[in-house]
Coordinates of C-alpha atoms and ligand atoms in Angstrom, one line a residue:
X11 CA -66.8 186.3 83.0
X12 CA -69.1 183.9 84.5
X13 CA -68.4 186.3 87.9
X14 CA -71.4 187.0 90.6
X15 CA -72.8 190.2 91.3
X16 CA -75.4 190.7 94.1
X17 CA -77.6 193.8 94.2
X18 CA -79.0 194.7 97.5
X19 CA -81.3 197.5 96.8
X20 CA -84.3 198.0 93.8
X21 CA -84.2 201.2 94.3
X22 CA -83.2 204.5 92.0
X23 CA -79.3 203.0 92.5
X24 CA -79.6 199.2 92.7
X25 CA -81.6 198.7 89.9
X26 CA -79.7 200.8 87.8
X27 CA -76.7 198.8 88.8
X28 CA -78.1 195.4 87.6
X29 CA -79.9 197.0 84.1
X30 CA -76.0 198.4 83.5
X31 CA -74.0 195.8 84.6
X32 CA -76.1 193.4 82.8
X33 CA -75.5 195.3 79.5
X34 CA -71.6 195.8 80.2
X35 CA -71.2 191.8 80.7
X36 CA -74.2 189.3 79.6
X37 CA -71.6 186.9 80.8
X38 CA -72.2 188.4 85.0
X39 CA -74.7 186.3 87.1
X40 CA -76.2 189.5 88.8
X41 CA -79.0 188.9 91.9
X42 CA -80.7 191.7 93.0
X43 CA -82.6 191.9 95.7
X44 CA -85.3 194.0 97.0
X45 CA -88.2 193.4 99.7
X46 CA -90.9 195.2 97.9
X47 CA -92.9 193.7 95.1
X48 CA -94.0 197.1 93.6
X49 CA -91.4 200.3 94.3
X50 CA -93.0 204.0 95.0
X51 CA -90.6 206.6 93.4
X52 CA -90.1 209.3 96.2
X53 CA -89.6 211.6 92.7
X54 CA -93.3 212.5 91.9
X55 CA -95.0 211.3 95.2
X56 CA -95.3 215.5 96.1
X57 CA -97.6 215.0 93.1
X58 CA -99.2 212.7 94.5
X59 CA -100.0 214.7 97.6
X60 CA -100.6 217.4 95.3
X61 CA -103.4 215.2 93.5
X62 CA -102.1 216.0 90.1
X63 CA -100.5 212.0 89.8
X64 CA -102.2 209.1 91.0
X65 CA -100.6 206.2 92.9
X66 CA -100.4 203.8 90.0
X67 CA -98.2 206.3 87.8
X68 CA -95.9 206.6 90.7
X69 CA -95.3 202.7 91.3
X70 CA -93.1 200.2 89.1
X71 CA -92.8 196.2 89.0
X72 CA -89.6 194.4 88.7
X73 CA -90.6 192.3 85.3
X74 CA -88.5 194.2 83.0
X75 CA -85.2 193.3 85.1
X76 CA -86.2 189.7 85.2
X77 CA -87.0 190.0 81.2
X78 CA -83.4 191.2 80.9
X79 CA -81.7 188.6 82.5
X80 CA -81.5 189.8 86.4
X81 CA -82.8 187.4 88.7
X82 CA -84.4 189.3 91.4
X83 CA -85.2 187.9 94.9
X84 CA -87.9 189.8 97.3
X85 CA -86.2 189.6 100.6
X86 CA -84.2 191.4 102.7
X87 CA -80.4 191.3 103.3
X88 CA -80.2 191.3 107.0
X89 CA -76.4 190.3 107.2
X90 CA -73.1 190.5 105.1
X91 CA -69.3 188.8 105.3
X92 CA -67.1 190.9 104.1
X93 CA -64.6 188.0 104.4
X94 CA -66.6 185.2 103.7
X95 CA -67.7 187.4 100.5
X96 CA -71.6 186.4 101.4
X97 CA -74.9 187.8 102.3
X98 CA -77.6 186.4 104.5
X99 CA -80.8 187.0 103.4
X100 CA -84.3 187.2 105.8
X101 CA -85.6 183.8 104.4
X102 CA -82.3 182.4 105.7
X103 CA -80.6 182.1 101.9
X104 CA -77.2 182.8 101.9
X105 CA -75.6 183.8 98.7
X106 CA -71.5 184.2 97.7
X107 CA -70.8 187.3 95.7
X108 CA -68.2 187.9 93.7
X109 CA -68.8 192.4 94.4
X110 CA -71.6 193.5 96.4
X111 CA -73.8 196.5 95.4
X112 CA -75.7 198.5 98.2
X113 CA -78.2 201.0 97.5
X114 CA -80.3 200.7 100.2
X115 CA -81.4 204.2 100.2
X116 CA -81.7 206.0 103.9
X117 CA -83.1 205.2 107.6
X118 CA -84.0 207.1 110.3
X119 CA -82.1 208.3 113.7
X120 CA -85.5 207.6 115.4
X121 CA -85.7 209.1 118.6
X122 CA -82.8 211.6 117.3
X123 CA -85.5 214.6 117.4
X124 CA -87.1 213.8 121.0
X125 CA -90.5 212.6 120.8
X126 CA -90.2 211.4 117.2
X127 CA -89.7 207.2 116.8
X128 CA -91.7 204.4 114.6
X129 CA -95.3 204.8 116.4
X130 CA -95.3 209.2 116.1
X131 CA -94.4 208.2 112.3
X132 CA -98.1 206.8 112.8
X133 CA -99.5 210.1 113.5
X134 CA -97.4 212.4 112.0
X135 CA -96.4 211.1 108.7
X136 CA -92.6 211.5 107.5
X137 CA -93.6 210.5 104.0
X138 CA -89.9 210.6 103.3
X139 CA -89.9 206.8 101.7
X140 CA -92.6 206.7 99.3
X141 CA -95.3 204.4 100.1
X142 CA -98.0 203.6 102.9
X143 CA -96.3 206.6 104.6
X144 CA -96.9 208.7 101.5
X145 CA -100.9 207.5 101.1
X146 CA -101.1 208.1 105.4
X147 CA -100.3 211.8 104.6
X148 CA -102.8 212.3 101.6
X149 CA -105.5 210.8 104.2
X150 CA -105.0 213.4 106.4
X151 CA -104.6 216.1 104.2
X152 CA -108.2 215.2 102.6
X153 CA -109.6 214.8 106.1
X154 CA -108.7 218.2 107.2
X155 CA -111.1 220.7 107.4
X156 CA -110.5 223.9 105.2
X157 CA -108.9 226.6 107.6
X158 CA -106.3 223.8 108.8
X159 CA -102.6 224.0 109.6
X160 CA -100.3 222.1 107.6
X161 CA -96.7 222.1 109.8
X162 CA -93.6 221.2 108.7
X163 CA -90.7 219.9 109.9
X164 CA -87.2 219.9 108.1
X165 CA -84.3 218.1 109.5
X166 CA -80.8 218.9 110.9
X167 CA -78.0 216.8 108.9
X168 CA -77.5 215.7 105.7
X169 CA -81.1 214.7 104.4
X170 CA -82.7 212.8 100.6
X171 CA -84.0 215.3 98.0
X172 CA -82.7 219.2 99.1
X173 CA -85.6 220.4 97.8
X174 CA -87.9 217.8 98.6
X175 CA -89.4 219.6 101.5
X176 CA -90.2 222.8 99.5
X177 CA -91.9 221.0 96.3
X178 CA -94.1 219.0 99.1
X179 CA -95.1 222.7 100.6
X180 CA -95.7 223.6 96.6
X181 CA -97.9 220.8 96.3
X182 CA -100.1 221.0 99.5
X183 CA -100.2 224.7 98.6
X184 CA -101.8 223.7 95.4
X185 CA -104.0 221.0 97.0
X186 CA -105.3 223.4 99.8
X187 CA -105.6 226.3 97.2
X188 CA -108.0 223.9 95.1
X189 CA -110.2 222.7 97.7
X190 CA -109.3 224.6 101.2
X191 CA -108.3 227.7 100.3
X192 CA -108.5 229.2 104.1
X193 CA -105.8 226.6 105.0
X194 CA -101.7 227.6 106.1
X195 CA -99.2 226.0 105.5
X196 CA -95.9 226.6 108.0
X197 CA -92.3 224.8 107.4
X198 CA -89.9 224.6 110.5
X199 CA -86.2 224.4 109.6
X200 CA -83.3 223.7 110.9
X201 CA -81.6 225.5 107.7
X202 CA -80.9 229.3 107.1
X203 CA -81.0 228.7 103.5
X204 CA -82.5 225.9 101.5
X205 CA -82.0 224.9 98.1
X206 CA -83.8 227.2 94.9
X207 CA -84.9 229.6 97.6
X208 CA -85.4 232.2 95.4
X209 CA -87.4 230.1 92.9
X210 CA -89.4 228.8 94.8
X211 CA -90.0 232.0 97.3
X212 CA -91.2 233.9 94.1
X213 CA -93.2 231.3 92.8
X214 CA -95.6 230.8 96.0
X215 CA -95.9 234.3 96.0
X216 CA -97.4 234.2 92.9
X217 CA -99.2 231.4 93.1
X218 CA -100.1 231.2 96.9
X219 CA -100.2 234.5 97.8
X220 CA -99.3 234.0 102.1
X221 CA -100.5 230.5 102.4
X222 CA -96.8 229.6 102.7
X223 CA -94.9 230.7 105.9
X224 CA -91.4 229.6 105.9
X225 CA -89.0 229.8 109.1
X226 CA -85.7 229.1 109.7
X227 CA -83.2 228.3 112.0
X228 CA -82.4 231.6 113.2
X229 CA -86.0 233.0 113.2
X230 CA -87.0 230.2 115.9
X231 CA -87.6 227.4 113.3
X232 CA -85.4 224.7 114.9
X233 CA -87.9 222.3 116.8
X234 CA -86.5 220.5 119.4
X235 CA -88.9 218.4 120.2
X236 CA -92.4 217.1 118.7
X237 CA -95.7 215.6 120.4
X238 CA -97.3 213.1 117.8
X239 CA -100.2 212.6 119.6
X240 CA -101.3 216.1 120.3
X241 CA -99.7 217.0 116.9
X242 CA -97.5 220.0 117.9
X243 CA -93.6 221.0 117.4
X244 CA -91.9 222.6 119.8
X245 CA -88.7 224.6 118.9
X246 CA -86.0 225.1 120.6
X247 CA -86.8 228.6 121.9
X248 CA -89.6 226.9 123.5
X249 CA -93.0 228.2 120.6
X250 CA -95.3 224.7 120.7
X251 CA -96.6 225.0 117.3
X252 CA -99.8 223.2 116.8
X253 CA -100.8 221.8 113.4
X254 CA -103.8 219.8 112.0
X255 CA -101.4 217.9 109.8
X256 CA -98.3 217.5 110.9
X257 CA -95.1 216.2 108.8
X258 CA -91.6 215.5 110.4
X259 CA -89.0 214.7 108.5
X260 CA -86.6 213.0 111.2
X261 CA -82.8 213.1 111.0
X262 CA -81.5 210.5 108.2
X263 CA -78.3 208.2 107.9
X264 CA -77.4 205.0 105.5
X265 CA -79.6 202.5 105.2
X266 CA -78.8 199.8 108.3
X267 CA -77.3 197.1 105.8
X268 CA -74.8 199.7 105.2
X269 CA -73.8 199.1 108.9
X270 CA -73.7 195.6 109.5
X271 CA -71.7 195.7 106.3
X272 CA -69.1 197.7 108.2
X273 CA -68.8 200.5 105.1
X274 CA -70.7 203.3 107.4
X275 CA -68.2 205.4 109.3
X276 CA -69.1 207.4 112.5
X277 CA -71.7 210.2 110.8
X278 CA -74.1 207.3 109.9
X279 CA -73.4 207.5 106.0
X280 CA -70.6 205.7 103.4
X281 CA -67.0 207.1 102.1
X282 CA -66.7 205.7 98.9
X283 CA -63.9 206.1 96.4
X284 CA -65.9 208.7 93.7
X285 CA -64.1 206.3 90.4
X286 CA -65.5 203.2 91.5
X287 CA -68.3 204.1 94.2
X288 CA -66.7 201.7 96.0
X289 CA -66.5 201.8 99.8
X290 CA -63.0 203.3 101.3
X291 CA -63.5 200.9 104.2
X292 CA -64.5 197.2 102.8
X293 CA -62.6 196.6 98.8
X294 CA -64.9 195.0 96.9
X295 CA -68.4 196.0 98.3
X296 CA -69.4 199.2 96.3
X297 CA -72.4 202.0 97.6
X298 CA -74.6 204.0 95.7
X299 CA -77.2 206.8 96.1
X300 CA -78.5 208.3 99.0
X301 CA -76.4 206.0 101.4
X302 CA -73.1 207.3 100.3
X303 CA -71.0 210.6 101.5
X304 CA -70.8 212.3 97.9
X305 CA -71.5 216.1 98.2
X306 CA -71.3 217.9 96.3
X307 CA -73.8 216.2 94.1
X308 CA -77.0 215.6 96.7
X309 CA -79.0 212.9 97.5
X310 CA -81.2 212.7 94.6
X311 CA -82.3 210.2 92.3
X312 CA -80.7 211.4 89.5
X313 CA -77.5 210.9 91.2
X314 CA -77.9 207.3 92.4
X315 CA -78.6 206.5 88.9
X316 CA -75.5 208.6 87.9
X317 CA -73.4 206.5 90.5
X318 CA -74.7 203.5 89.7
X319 CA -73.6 203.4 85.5
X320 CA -70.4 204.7 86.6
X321 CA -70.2 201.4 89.6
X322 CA -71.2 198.9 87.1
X323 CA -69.1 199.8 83.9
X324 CA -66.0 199.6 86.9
X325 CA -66.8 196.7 88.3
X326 CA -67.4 195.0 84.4
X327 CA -64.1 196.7 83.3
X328 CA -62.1 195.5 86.8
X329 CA -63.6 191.8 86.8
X330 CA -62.3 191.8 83.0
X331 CA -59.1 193.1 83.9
X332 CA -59.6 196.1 82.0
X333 CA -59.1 199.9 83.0
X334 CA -62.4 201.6 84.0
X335 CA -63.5 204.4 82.2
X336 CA -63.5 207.8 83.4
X337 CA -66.4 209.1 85.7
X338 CA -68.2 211.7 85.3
X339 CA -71.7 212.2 86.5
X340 CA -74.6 214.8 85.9
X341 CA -78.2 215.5 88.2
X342 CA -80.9 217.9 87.8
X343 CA -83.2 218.0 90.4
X344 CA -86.9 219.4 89.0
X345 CA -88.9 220.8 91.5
X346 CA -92.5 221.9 90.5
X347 CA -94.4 224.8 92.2
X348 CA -97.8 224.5 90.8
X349 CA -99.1 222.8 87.6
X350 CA -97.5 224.0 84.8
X351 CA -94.8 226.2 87.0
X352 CA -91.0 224.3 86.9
X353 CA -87.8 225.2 88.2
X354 CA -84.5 223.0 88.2
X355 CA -81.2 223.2 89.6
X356 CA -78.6 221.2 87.5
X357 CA -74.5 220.2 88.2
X358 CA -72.0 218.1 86.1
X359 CA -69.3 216.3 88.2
X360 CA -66.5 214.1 87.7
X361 CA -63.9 212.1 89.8
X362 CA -60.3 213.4 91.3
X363 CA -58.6 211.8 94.1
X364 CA -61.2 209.2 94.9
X365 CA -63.2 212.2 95.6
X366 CA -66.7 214.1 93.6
X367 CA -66.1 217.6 92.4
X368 CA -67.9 219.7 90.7
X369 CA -67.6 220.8 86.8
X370 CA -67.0 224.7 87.3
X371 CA -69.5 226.7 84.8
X372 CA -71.2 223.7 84.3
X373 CA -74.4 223.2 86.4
X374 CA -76.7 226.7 87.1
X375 CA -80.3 227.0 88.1
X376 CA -83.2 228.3 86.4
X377 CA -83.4 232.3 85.9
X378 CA -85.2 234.5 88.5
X379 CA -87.9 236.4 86.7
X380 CA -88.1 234.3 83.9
X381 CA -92.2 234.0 82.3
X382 CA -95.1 231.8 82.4
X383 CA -93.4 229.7 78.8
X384 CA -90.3 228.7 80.5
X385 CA -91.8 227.3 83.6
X386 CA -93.9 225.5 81.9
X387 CA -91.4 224.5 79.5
X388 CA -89.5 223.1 83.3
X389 CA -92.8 221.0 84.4
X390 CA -92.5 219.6 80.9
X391 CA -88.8 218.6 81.0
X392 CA -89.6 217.2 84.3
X393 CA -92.5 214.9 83.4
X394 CA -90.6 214.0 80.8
X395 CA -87.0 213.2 82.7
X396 CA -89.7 211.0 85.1
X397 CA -90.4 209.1 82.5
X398 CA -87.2 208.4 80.6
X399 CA -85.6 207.9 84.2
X400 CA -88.2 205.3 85.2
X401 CA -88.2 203.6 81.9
X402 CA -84.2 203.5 82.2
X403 CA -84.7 202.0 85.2
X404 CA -87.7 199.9 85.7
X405 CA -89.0 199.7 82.1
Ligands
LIG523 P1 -83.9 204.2 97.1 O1 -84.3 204.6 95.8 O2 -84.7 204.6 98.3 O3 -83.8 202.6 97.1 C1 -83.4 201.8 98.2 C2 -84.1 200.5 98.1 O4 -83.3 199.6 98.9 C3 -85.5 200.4 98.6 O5 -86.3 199.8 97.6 C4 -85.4 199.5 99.8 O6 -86.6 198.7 99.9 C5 -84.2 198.7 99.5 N1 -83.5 198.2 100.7 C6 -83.1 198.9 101.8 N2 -82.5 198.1 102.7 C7 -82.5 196.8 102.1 C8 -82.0 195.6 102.6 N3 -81.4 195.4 103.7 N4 -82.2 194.5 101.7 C9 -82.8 194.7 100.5 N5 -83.3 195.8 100.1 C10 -83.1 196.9 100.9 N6 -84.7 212.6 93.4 C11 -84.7 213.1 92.1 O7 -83.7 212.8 91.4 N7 -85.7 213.8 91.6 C12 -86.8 214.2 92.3 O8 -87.7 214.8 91.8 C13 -86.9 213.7 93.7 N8 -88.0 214.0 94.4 C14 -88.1 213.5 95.7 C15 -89.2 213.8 96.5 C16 -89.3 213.4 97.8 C17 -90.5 213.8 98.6 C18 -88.2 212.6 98.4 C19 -88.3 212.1 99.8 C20 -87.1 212.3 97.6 C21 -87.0 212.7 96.3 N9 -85.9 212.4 95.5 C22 -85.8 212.9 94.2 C23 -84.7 211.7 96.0 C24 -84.7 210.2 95.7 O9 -85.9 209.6 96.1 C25 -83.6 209.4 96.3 O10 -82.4 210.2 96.2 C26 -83.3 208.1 95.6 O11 -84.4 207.3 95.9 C27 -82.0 207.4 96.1 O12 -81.8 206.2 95.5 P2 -81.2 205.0 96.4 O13 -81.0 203.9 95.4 O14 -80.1 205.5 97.2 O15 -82.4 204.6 97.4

């Protein structure tokens, strides 16, 4: 159609975007643009920490969307006109669009959890975008000295990857188990419950014995406050919990393009219309991904890529004047416990009333009590769905 389609976001959703768009129409113009030259996948980076994946394997280059037709531009998008239908870009470009896509992934409510902005993420590593913050975290991990305290610190809110915080626990476990096996590992959370608790409860029994000391809200694991540079958490009952290593997570919202875009509402995150992914507050801009308000599928991934076929084969069909085809959407999020030791939760969604909703009977989670074959049957399938995601994306 000859139409203009800018990307802002390389990530798990953007890129997606471009790749399927770019295969609905060869006739788009499609910009996406990213500041990174190299993305770190969040997915894997616990394996990272874990030392079973180095940095390399985690990491992916933007050539294959530029050999497919995407013209990608390393900046960021600081500004956008809704009206003007334009974005400016940090080295002062400004580009028309035709839609917009945003996948900008999360930011942070620094200073939301006292004592907890940009310079503690210096000392105590959040780790929750993959990348310098990822490799400052491994550091300290290798510098600590076996008998050390690894603290946690889980967020209040909606926050990227459930189960994220658990697998990282699983993975230090295994690091510390390997080469400082007098270490402890203690998560502080703001949750009761937390996603594959079960699973994963049984599995670092078995594998970790008591390394692993899990607390939640009601037990006095709500911190309220954090000192970076004496590295301790302090709940809200008042326990200072001191740690060698200390990792907070801080309280999440949309990425901040999303705001000066004017398609974040008052909770920090982006009401989209579940058919299109296209934002309920600014026709014509559509959000993907982490950013968006789309429980009940989470903030993984697998989702954002999910989202983001379903955005671009609506925004091909509607800039052909055809009628889009039906969404439906599918995640698994694989979680691994210790080499060779998988479990996954998995749901199948579709769209009704410009809102998700689950597929009753469709998704489940992997069988308590199940054996040594079909966890490691579950680390397979999710080194493979790595791959197969990465090369969807990136490759
Ligand atoms: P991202 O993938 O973060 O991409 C956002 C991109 O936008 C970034 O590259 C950023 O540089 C760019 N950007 C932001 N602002 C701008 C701007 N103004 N201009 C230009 N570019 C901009 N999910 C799974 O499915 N499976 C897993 O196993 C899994 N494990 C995880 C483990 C951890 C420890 C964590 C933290 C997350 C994990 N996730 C997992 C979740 C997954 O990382 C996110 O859900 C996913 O990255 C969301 O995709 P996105 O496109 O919304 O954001």
């Amino acid at each position: 159609t000859g139409a203009h389609v800018v990307v802002v976001g390389g990530g798990f959703g953007g890129a997606t975007a471009a790749r399927y768009l770019r295969r609905a129409d060869p006739g788009l113009r499609i910009t996406l643009i990213e500041p990174q030259q190299r993305f770190a996948t969040c997915p894997f980076s616990n394996l990272y920490l874990g030392g079973l994946r180095d940095w390399d394997s985690i990491t992916h280059g933007y050539d294959g969307l530029r050999a497919a037709g995407i013209e990608v531009i390393h900046a960021r998008a600081e500004d956008v006109d809704a009206a003007a239908r334009s974005v400016t870009l940090s080295d002062g470009t400004r580009l028309g669009w035709d839609r917009l896509v945003l996948s900008p992934g999360i930011d942070f409510r620094w200073g939301a959890l006292a004592g907890y902005d940009e310079a503690a993420a210096e000392l105590a590593p959040h780790a929750w975008k993959a990348g310098p913050q990822t490799q400052l975290l491994r550091k300290q991990l290798e510098a600590m000295e076996d008998g050390g305290s690894f603290v946690m610190v889980v967020p209040e809110g909606a926050f990227r990857c459930p189960p994220g915080p658990y697998e990282r626990a699983s993975m230090v476990a295994h690091y510390f188990k390997t080469h400082k096996p007098r270490s402890k590992i203690l998560i502080l959370d703001s949750q009761d419950k937390f996603s594959k608790q079960p699973l994963f409860q049984q599995g670092w029994q078995a594998h970790y014995g008591e390394m692993i000391e899990w607390v939640g809200q009601s037990d006095d694991g709500l911190v309220a406050e954090v000192d970076a540079g004496t590295r301790e958490a302090v709940t809200v009952f008042g326990t200072r919990h001191k740690a060698d290593v200390l990792n907070v997570i801080p309280p999440q919202k949309a990425g901040v393009i999303a705001e000066r875009a004017g398609v974040a509402d008052q909770t920090g995150w982006v009401p989209v219309v579940a058919e299109r992914f296209e934002s309920t507050l600014v026709p014509g801009i559509h959000v993907l991904g982490d950013a968006t308000i789309a429980a009940p599928m989470p903030k993984s991934g697998f989702c954002a890529n999910a989202q983001a076929k379903v955005a671009a084969a609506a925004i091909a069909a509607d800039l052909a004047g055809r009628e889009p085809p039906p969404a439906s959407f599918a995640n698994t999020c694989y979680s691994l416990i210790a080499p060779g030791w998988g479990i996954a939760v998995a749901g199948v969604y579709r769209a009704s009333d410009g809102k998700v909703v689950e597929v009753e009977g469709a998704g489940g989670v992997s069988p308590l009590d199940a054996g040594p074959e079909f966890r490691r049957a579950e680390a397979d399938y999710g080194a493979g769905w790595y791959a197969s995601i990465c090369a969807d994306i990136w490759g």
